[in-house]
PDB file of C-alpha atoms in Angstrom:
ATOM      1  CA  VAL A  29       0.129   0.243  -0.242  1.00  0.00           C
ATOM      2  CA  GLN A  30       0.701   3.721  -1.413  1.00  0.00           C
ATOM      3  CA  LEU A  31      -0.273   6.500   0.419  1.00  0.00           C
ATOM      4  CA  GLN A  32      -0.674  10.136   0.068  1.00  0.00           C
ATOM      5  CA  ALA A  33      -1.583  12.417   2.546  1.00  0.00           C
ATOM      6  CA  SER A  34      -2.640  16.384   0.995  1.00  0.00           C
ATOM      7  CA  GLY A  35      -4.284  18.574   1.940  1.00  0.00           C
ATOM      8  CA  GLY A  36      -1.744  20.743   5.099  1.00  0.00           C
ATOM      9  CA  GLY A  37      -0.960  24.637   5.304  1.00  0.00           C
ATOM     10  CA  LEU A  38      -1.085  27.559   7.197  1.00  0.00           C
ATOM     11  CA  VAL A  39      -4.087  29.145   9.210  1.00  0.00           C
ATOM     12  CA  GLN A  40      -5.308  30.963  12.080  1.00  0.00           C
ATOM     13  CA  ALA A  41      -6.064  29.852  15.042  1.00  0.00           C
ATOM     14  CA  GLY A  42      -9.946  28.443  15.104  1.00  0.00           C
ATOM     15  CA  ASP A  43      -9.847  27.639  11.266  1.00  0.00           C
ATOM     16  CA  SER A  44     -10.281  24.210   9.890  1.00  0.00           C
ATOM     17  CA  LEU A  45      -8.315  21.875   7.300  1.00  0.00           C
ATOM     18  CA  ARG A  46      -8.812  18.310   5.773  1.00  0.00           C
ATOM     19  CA  LEU A  47      -6.249  16.309   4.891  1.00  0.00           C
ATOM     20  CA  SER A  48      -6.560  13.510   2.295  1.00  0.00           C
ATOM     21  CA  CYS A  49      -4.782  10.809   2.456  1.00  0.00           C
ATOM     22  CA  ALA A  50      -5.140   8.238  -0.349  1.00  0.00           C
ATOM     23  CA  ALA A  51      -3.628   5.430  -0.929  1.00  0.00           C
ATOM     24  CA  SER A  52      -3.092   3.237  -3.583  1.00  0.00           C
ATOM     25  CA  GLY A  53      -3.517  -0.795  -4.006  1.00  0.00           C
ATOM     26  CA  ARG A  54      -6.751  -2.462  -3.868  1.00  0.00           C
ATOM     27  CA  THR A  55      -6.849  -3.752   0.207  1.00  0.00           C
ATOM     28  CA  PHE A  56      -7.453  -0.654   1.563  1.00  0.00           C
ATOM     29  CA  SER A  57     -10.796  -1.487   3.115  1.00  0.00           C
ATOM     30  CA  SER A  58      -9.393  -3.997   4.891  1.00  0.00           C
ATOM     31  CA  TYR A  59      -7.178  -1.870   6.435  1.00  0.00           C
ATOM     32  CA  VAL A  60      -6.687  -0.272   9.938  1.00  0.00           C
ATOM     33  CA  MET A  61      -5.866   3.793   8.958  1.00  0.00           C
ATOM     34  CA  GLY A  62      -3.975   6.242  11.435  1.00  0.00           C
ATOM     35  CA  TRP A  63      -3.367   9.684  11.957  1.00  0.00           C
ATOM     36  CA  PHE A  64       0.225  10.967  13.313  1.00  0.00           C
ATOM     37  CA  ARG A  65       1.768  13.720  13.667  1.00  0.00           C
ATOM     38  CA  GLN A  66       5.395  15.414  15.314  1.00  0.00           C
ATOM     39  CA  ALA A  67       5.648  18.684  16.064  1.00  0.00           C
ATOM     40  CA  PRO A  68       8.779  20.377  15.276  1.00  0.00           C
ATOM     41  CA  GLY A  69      11.115  19.184  18.300  1.00  0.00           C
ATOM     42  CA  LYS A  70       8.905  16.521  18.743  1.00  0.00           C
ATOM     43  CA  GLY A  71       8.649  12.421  18.930  1.00  0.00           C
ATOM     44  CA  ARG A  72       5.655  11.284  16.364  1.00  0.00           C
ATOM     45  CA  GLU A  73       2.152  11.532  18.123  1.00  0.00           C
ATOM     46  CA  PHE A  74      -1.221   9.539  17.878  1.00  0.00           C
ATOM     47  CA  VAL A  75      -3.416  11.413  16.873  1.00  0.00           C
ATOM     48  CA  THR A  76      -6.392   8.849  15.386  1.00  0.00           C
ATOM     49  CA  ALA A  77      -7.158   5.622  14.276  1.00  0.00           C
ATOM     50  CA  ILE A  78     -10.676   4.398  12.493  1.00  0.00           C
ATOM     51  CA  THR A  79     -11.436   0.933  12.149  1.00  0.00           C
ATOM     52  CA  SER A  80     -10.805  -1.091   8.323  1.00  0.00           C
ATOM     53  CA  SER A  81     -15.338  -0.532   8.052  1.00  0.00           C
ATOM     54  CA  GLY A  82     -15.620   2.703   9.126  1.00  0.00           C
ATOM     55  CA  GLY A  83     -17.571   1.544  11.911  1.00  0.00           C
ATOM     56  CA  ASN A  84     -15.705   2.736  15.091  1.00  0.00           C
ATOM     57  CA  THR A  85     -12.823   5.725  15.672  1.00  0.00           C
ATOM     58  CA  ARG A  86     -10.290   6.283  18.803  1.00  0.00           C
ATOM     59  CA  TYR A  87      -9.036   9.662  19.391  1.00  0.00           C
ATOM     60  CA  ALA A  88      -6.695  11.622  21.097  1.00  0.00           C
ATOM     61  CA  ASP A  89      -7.677  13.591  24.537  1.00  0.00           C
ATOM     62  CA  SER A  90      -5.763  16.770  22.788  1.00  0.00           C
ATOM     63  CA  VAL A  91      -7.372  16.645  19.824  1.00  0.00           C
ATOM     64  CA  LYS A  92     -11.085  15.098  20.516  1.00  0.00           C
ATOM     65  CA  GLY A  93     -13.839  17.303  19.649  1.00  0.00           C
ATOM     66  CA  ARG A  94     -11.993  18.754  17.692  1.00  0.00           C
ATOM     67  CA  PHE A  95     -11.187  15.885  14.389  1.00  0.00           C
ATOM     68  CA  THR A  96     -13.086  13.364  13.202  1.00  0.00           C
ATOM     69  CA  ILE A  97     -12.192  10.957  11.207  1.00  0.00           C
ATOM     70  CA  SER A  98     -14.119   9.402   8.507  1.00  0.00           C
ATOM     71  CA  ARG A  99     -13.038   7.417   5.234  1.00  0.00           C
ATOM     72  CA  ASP A 100     -14.598   5.975   1.385  1.00  0.00           C
ATOM     73  CA  ASN A 101     -13.383   3.277   1.186  1.00  0.00           C
ATOM     74  CA  ALA A 102     -15.016   3.402  -2.171  1.00  0.00           C
ATOM     75  CA  LYS A 103     -12.675   6.127  -3.090  1.00  0.00           C
ATOM     76  CA  ASN A 104      -9.147   4.967  -1.193  1.00  0.00           C
ATOM     77  CA  THR A 105      -8.845   8.308   0.849  1.00  0.00           C
ATOM     78  CA  VAL A 106      -9.404   8.660   4.177  1.00  0.00           C
ATOM     79  CA  TYR A 107      -9.463  12.148   5.706  1.00  0.00           C
ATOM     80  CA  LEU A 108      -9.091  13.778   9.038  1.00  0.00           C
ATOM     81  CA  GLN A 109     -11.110  17.329   9.186  1.00  0.00           C
ATOM     82  CA  MET A 110      -9.847  20.004  11.274  1.00  0.00           C
ATOM     83  CA  ASN A 111     -11.109  22.252  13.892  1.00  0.00           C
ATOM     84  CA  ASN A 112     -10.316  25.061  16.048  1.00  0.00           C
ATOM     85  CA  LEU A 113      -7.124  24.303  15.030  1.00  0.00           C
ATOM     86  CA  GLN A 114      -4.862  26.385  17.600  1.00  0.00           C
ATOM     87  CA  PRO A 115      -1.136  27.061  17.791  1.00  0.00           C
ATOM     88  CA  GLU A 116      -0.016  23.271  19.066  1.00  0.00           C
ATOM     89  CA  ASP A 117      -1.955  21.302  16.659  1.00  0.00           C
ATOM     90  CA  THR A 118       0.758  22.753  14.207  1.00  0.00           C
ATOM     91  CA  ALA A 119       2.956  19.363  13.070  1.00  0.00           C
ATOM     92  CA  VAL A 120       4.326  17.678  10.248  1.00  0.00           C
ATOM     93  CA  TYR A 121       0.657  14.680  10.220  1.00  0.00           C
ATOM     94  CA  TYR A 122       0.863  11.407   9.121  1.00  0.00           C
ATOM     95  CA  CYS A 123      -1.980   8.428   7.769  1.00  0.00           C
ATOM     96  CA  ALA A 124      -1.168   5.056   8.104  1.00  0.00           C
ATOM     97  CA  ALA A 125      -2.280   1.920   7.328  1.00  0.00           C
ATOM     98  CA  GLY A 126      -1.827  -1.596   9.617  1.00  0.00           C
ATOM     99  CA  SER A 127      -3.674  -4.626   9.755  1.00  0.00           C
ATOM    100  CA  SER A 128      -4.570  -4.929  13.119  1.00  0.00           C
ATOM    101  CA  TRP A 129      -6.245  -2.382  15.724  1.00  0.00           C
ATOM    102  CA  SER A 130      -3.471   0.353  17.421  1.00  0.00           C
ATOM    103  CA  MET A 131      -2.997   3.658  18.646  1.00  0.00           C
ATOM    104  CA  TRP A 132       0.988   3.310  18.946  1.00  0.00           C
ATOM    105  CA  ILE A 133       3.029   3.900  15.847  1.00  0.00           C
ATOM    106  CA  GLY A 134       4.638  -0.099  15.931  1.00  0.00           C
ATOM    107  CA  GLY A 135       0.971  -1.359  15.068  1.00  0.00           C
ATOM    108  CA  TYR A 136       1.098  -0.022  10.981  1.00  0.00           C
ATOM    109  CA  ASP A 137       2.638  -1.165   8.311  1.00  0.00           C
ATOM    110  CA  TYR A 138       2.846   1.746   5.478  1.00  0.00           C
ATOM    111  CA  TRP A 139       3.258   5.361   5.906  1.00  0.00           C
ATOM    112  CA  GLY A 140       2.207   8.621   3.787  1.00  0.00           C
ATOM    113  CA  GLN A 141       5.517  11.327   4.108  1.00  0.00           C
ATOM    114  CA  GLY A 142       3.481  13.698   5.742  1.00  0.00           C
ATOM    115  CA  THR A 143       2.077  17.062   5.389  1.00  0.00           C
ATOM    116  CA  LEU A 144       3.023  19.955   7.355  1.00  0.00           C
ATOM    117  CA  VAL A 145      -0.148  21.605   8.881  1.00  0.00           C
ATOM    118  CA  THR A 146       1.037  25.619  10.862  1.00  0.00           C
ATOM    119  CA  VAL A 147      -1.452  26.932  12.540  1.00  0.00           C
ATOM    120  CA  SER A 148      -0.362  30.544  13.574  1.00  0.00           C
ATOM    121  CA  SER A 149      -2.001  32.216  17.157  1.00  0.00           C
TER     122      SER A 149
END
């Protein structure tokens, strides 16, 4: 599976962005999909994940109520809708695909290249 993330950019605090992650291959619908982020000078952290069917999701406490993950298996794409963005959300956002439900980096087998989100105050 090859993943291509897009949709990042420079926004102001309180704005919204929607990230997309397009996957190649016919097995996209069998993968758990996750979003992680890495802020400057920090490690990569879990943001959210969605099961293969889209029936279950999980969010980091820091984004709960502001971010929404969704997927369209017909389009081989997973989305991350980010509302009320704050400066602390500034990071490179990575999408990832895995075979089992996980919130850990090691639980994912395939990674996109990342897309930069910068939130100014």
